[in-house]
PDB file of C-alpha atoms in Angstrom:
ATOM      1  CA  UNK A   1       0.381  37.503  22.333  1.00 53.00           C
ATOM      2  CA  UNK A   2      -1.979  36.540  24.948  1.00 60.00           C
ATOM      3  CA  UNK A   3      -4.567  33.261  23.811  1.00 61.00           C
ATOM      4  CA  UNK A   4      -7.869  34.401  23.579  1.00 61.00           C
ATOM      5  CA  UNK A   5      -9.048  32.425  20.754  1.00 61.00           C
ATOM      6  CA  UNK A   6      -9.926  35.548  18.744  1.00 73.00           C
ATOM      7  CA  UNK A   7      -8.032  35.928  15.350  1.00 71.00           C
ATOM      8  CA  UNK A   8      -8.941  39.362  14.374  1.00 79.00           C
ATOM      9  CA  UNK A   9      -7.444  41.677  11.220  1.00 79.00           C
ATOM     10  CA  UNK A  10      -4.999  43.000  13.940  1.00 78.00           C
ATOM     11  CA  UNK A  11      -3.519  39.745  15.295  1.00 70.00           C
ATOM     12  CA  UNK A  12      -2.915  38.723  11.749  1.00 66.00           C
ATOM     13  CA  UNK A  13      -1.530  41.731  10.908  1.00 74.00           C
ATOM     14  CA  UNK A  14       1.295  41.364  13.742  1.00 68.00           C
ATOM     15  CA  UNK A  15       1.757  38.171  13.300  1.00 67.00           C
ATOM     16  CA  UNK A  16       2.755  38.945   9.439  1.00 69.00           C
ATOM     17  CA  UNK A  17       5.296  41.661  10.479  1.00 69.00           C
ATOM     18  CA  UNK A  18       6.635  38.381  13.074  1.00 64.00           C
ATOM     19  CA  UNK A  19       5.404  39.825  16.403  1.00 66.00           C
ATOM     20  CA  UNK A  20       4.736  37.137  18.707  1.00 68.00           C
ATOM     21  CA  UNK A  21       7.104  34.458  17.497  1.00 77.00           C
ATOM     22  CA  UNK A  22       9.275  31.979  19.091  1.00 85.00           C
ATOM     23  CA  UNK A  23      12.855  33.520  20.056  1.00 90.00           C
ATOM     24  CA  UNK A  24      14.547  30.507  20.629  1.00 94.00           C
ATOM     25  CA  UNK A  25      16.897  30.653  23.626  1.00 94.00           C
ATOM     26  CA  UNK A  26      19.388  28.186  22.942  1.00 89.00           C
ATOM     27  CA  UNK A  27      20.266  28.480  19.483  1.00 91.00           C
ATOM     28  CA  UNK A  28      23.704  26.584  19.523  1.00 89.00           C
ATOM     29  CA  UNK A  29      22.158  23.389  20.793  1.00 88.00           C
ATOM     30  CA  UNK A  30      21.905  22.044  17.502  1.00 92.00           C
ATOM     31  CA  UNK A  31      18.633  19.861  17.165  1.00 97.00           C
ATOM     32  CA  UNK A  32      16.985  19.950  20.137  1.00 98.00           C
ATOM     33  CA  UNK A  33      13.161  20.716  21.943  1.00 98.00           C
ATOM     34  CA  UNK A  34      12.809  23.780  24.508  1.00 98.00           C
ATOM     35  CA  UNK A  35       9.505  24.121  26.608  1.00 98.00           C
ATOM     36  CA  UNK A  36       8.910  27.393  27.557  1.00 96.00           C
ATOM     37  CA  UNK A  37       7.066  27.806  31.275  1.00 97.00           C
ATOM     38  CA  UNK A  38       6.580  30.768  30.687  1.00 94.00           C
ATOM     39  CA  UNK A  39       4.099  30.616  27.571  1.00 93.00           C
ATOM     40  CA  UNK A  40       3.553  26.957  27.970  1.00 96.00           C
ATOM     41  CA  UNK A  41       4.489  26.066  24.411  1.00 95.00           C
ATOM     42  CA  UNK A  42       6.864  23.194  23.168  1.00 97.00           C
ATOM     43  CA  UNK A  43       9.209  24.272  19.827  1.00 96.00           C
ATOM     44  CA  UNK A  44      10.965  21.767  18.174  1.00 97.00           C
ATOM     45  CA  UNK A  45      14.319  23.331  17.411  1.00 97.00           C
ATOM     46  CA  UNK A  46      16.821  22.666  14.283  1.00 96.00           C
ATOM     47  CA  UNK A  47      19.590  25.202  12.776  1.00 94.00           C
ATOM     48  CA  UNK A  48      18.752  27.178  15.374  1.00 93.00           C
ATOM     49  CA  UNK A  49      15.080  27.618  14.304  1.00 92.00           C
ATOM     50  CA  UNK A  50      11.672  26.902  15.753  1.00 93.00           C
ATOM     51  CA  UNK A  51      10.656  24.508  12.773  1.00 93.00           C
ATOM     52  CA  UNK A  52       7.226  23.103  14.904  1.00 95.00           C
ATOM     53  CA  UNK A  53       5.506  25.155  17.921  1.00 93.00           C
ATOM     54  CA  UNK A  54       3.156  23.569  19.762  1.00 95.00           C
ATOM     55  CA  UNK A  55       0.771  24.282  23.284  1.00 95.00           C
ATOM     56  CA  UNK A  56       1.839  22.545  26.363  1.00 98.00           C
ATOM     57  CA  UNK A  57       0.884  22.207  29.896  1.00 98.00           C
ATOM     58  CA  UNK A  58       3.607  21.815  32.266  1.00 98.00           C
ATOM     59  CA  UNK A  59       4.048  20.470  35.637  1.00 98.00           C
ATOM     60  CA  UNK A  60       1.548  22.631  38.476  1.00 98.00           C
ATOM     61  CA  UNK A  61       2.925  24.764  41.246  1.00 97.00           C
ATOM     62  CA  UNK A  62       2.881  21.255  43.284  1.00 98.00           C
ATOM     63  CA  UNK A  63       4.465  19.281  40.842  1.00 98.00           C
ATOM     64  CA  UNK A  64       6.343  21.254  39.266  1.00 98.00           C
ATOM     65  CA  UNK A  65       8.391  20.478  36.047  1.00 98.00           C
ATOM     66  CA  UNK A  66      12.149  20.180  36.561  1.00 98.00           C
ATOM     67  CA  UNK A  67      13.986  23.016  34.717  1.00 98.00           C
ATOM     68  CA  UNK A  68      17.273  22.472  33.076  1.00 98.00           C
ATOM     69  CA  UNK A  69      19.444  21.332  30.418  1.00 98.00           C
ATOM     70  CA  UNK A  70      18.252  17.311  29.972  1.00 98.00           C
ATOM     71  CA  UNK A  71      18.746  14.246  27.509  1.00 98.00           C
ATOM     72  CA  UNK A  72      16.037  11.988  26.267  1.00 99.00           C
ATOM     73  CA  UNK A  73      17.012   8.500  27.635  1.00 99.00           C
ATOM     74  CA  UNK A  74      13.591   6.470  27.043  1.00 98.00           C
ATOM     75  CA  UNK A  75      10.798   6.497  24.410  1.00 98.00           C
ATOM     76  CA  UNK A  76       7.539   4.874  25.300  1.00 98.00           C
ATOM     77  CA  UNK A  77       4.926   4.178  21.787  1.00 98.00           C
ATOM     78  CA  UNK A  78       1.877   3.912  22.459  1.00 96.00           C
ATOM     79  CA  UNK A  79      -0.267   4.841  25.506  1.00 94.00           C
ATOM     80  CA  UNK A  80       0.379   3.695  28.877  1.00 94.00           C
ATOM     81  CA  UNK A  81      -2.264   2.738  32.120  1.00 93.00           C
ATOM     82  CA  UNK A  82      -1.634   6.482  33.121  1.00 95.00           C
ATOM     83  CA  UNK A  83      -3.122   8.248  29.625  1.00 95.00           C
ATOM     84  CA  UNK A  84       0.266   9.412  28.489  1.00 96.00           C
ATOM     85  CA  UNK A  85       0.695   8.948  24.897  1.00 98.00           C
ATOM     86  CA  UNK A  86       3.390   8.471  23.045  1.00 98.00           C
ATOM     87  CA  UNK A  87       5.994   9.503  25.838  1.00 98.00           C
ATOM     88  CA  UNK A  88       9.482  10.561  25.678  1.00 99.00           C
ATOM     89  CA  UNK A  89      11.355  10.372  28.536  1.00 98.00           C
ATOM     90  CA  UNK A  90      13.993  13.291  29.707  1.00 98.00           C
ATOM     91  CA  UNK A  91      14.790  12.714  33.252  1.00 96.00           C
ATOM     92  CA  UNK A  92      12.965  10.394  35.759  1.00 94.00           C
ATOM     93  CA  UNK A  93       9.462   9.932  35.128  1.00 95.00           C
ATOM     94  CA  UNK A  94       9.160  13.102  33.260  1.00 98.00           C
ATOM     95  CA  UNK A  95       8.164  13.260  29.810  1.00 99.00           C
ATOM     96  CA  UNK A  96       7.204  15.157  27.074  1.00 99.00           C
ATOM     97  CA  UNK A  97       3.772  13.182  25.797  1.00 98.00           C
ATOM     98  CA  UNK A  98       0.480  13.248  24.774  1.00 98.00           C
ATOM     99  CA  UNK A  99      -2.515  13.732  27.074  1.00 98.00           C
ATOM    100  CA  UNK A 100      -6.009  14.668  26.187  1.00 97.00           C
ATOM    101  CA  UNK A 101      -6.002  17.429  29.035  1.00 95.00           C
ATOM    102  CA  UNK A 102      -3.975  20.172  27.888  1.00 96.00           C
ATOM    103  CA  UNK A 103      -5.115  23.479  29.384  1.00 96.00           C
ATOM    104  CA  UNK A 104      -3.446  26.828  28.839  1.00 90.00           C
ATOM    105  CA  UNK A 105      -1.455  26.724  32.177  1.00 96.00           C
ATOM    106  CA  UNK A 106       0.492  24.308  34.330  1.00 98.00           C
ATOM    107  CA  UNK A 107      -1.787  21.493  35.133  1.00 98.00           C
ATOM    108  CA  UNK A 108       0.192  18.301  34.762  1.00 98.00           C
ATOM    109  CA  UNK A 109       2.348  16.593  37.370  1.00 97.00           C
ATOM    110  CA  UNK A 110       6.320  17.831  35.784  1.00 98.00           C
ATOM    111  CA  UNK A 111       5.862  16.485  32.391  1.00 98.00           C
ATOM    112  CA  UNK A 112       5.406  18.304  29.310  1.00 99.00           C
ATOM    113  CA  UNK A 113       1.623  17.510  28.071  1.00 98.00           C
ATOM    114  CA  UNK A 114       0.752  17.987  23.925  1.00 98.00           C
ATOM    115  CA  UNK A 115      -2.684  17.660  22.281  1.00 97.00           C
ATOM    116  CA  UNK A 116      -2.684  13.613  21.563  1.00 97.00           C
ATOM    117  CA  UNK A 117      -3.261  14.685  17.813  1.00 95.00           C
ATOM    118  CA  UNK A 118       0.327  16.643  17.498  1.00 96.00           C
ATOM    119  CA  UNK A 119       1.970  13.217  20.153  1.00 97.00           C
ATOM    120  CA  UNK A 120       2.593  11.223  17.141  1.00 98.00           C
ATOM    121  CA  UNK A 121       4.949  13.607  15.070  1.00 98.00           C
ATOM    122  CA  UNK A 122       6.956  15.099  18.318  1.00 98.00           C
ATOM    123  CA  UNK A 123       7.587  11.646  19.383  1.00 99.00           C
ATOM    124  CA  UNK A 124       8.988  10.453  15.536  1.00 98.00           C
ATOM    125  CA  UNK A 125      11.016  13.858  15.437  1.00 98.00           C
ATOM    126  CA  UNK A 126      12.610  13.313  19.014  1.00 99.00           C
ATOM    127  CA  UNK A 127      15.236  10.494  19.424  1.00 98.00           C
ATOM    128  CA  UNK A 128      16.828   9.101  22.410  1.00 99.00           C
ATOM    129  CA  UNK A 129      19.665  11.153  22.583  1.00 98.00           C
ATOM    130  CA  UNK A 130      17.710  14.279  21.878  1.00 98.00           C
ATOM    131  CA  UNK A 131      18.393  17.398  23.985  1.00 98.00           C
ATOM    132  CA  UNK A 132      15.570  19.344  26.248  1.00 98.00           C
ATOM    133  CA  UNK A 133      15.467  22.977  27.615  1.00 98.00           C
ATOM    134  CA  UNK A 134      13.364  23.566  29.594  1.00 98.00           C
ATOM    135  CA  UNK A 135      13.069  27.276  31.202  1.00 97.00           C
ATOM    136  CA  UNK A 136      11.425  30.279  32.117  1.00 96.00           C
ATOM    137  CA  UNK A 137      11.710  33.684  30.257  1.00 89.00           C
TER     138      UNK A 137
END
């Protein structure tokens, strides 16, 4: 469904019969987080299930964010000098963090931006080790 920010009797009523939900691509990954260009949202994946889906802004058409199957190699608590909050790290500099600009389209510079107030329980659930997909559909 497209965001408009209006909940009406008919959204609710598809979203009750499941229209508009997550179809996660890459269901034999086991645990893992896919970030979907394409509708700029995050889902934290387990048993082949989105269990958390959350809005993301991904890297703009000049910096774009690096697609591909990737590991997380660093975790970063806290915030850093550049605003990024509670970062984990899947290749290079690029991260899936917290950052209190996250608009409804690619804006960032490759990384995968989350409202600071969801940064906290993404970067608990991911572990160093943790796979990320990210992809267009």
């Amino acid at each position: 469904m497209a965001r408009n920010y209006v909940a009406t009797s008919e959204v609710f009523s598809r979203l009750a019969r499941g229209w508009g939900r997550f179809k996660v691509r890459y269901r034999d990954h086991g645990r893992h987080v896919e970030g979907d260009m394409t509708h700029q949202v995050l889902a934290l994946i387990e048993h082949g299930k989105a269990v958390r889906i959350y809005p993301m802004s991904s890297g703009k058409s000049s910096t774009p964010t690096i697609l591909g199957k990737f590991t997380v190699y660093m975790k970063e608590p806290g915030t850093n000098s550049h605003g990024m909050i509670f970062s984990s790290y899947f290749i290079r500099g690029y991260a899936i963090h917290g950052y209190v600009d996250v608009p409804v389209y690619p804006a960032s510079h490759g990384c995968l931006r989350i409202p600071p107030p969801e940064a906290i329980s993404v970067y608990n659930w991911i572990h160093v080790g943790t796979r990320v997909d990210t992809y267009y559909r």
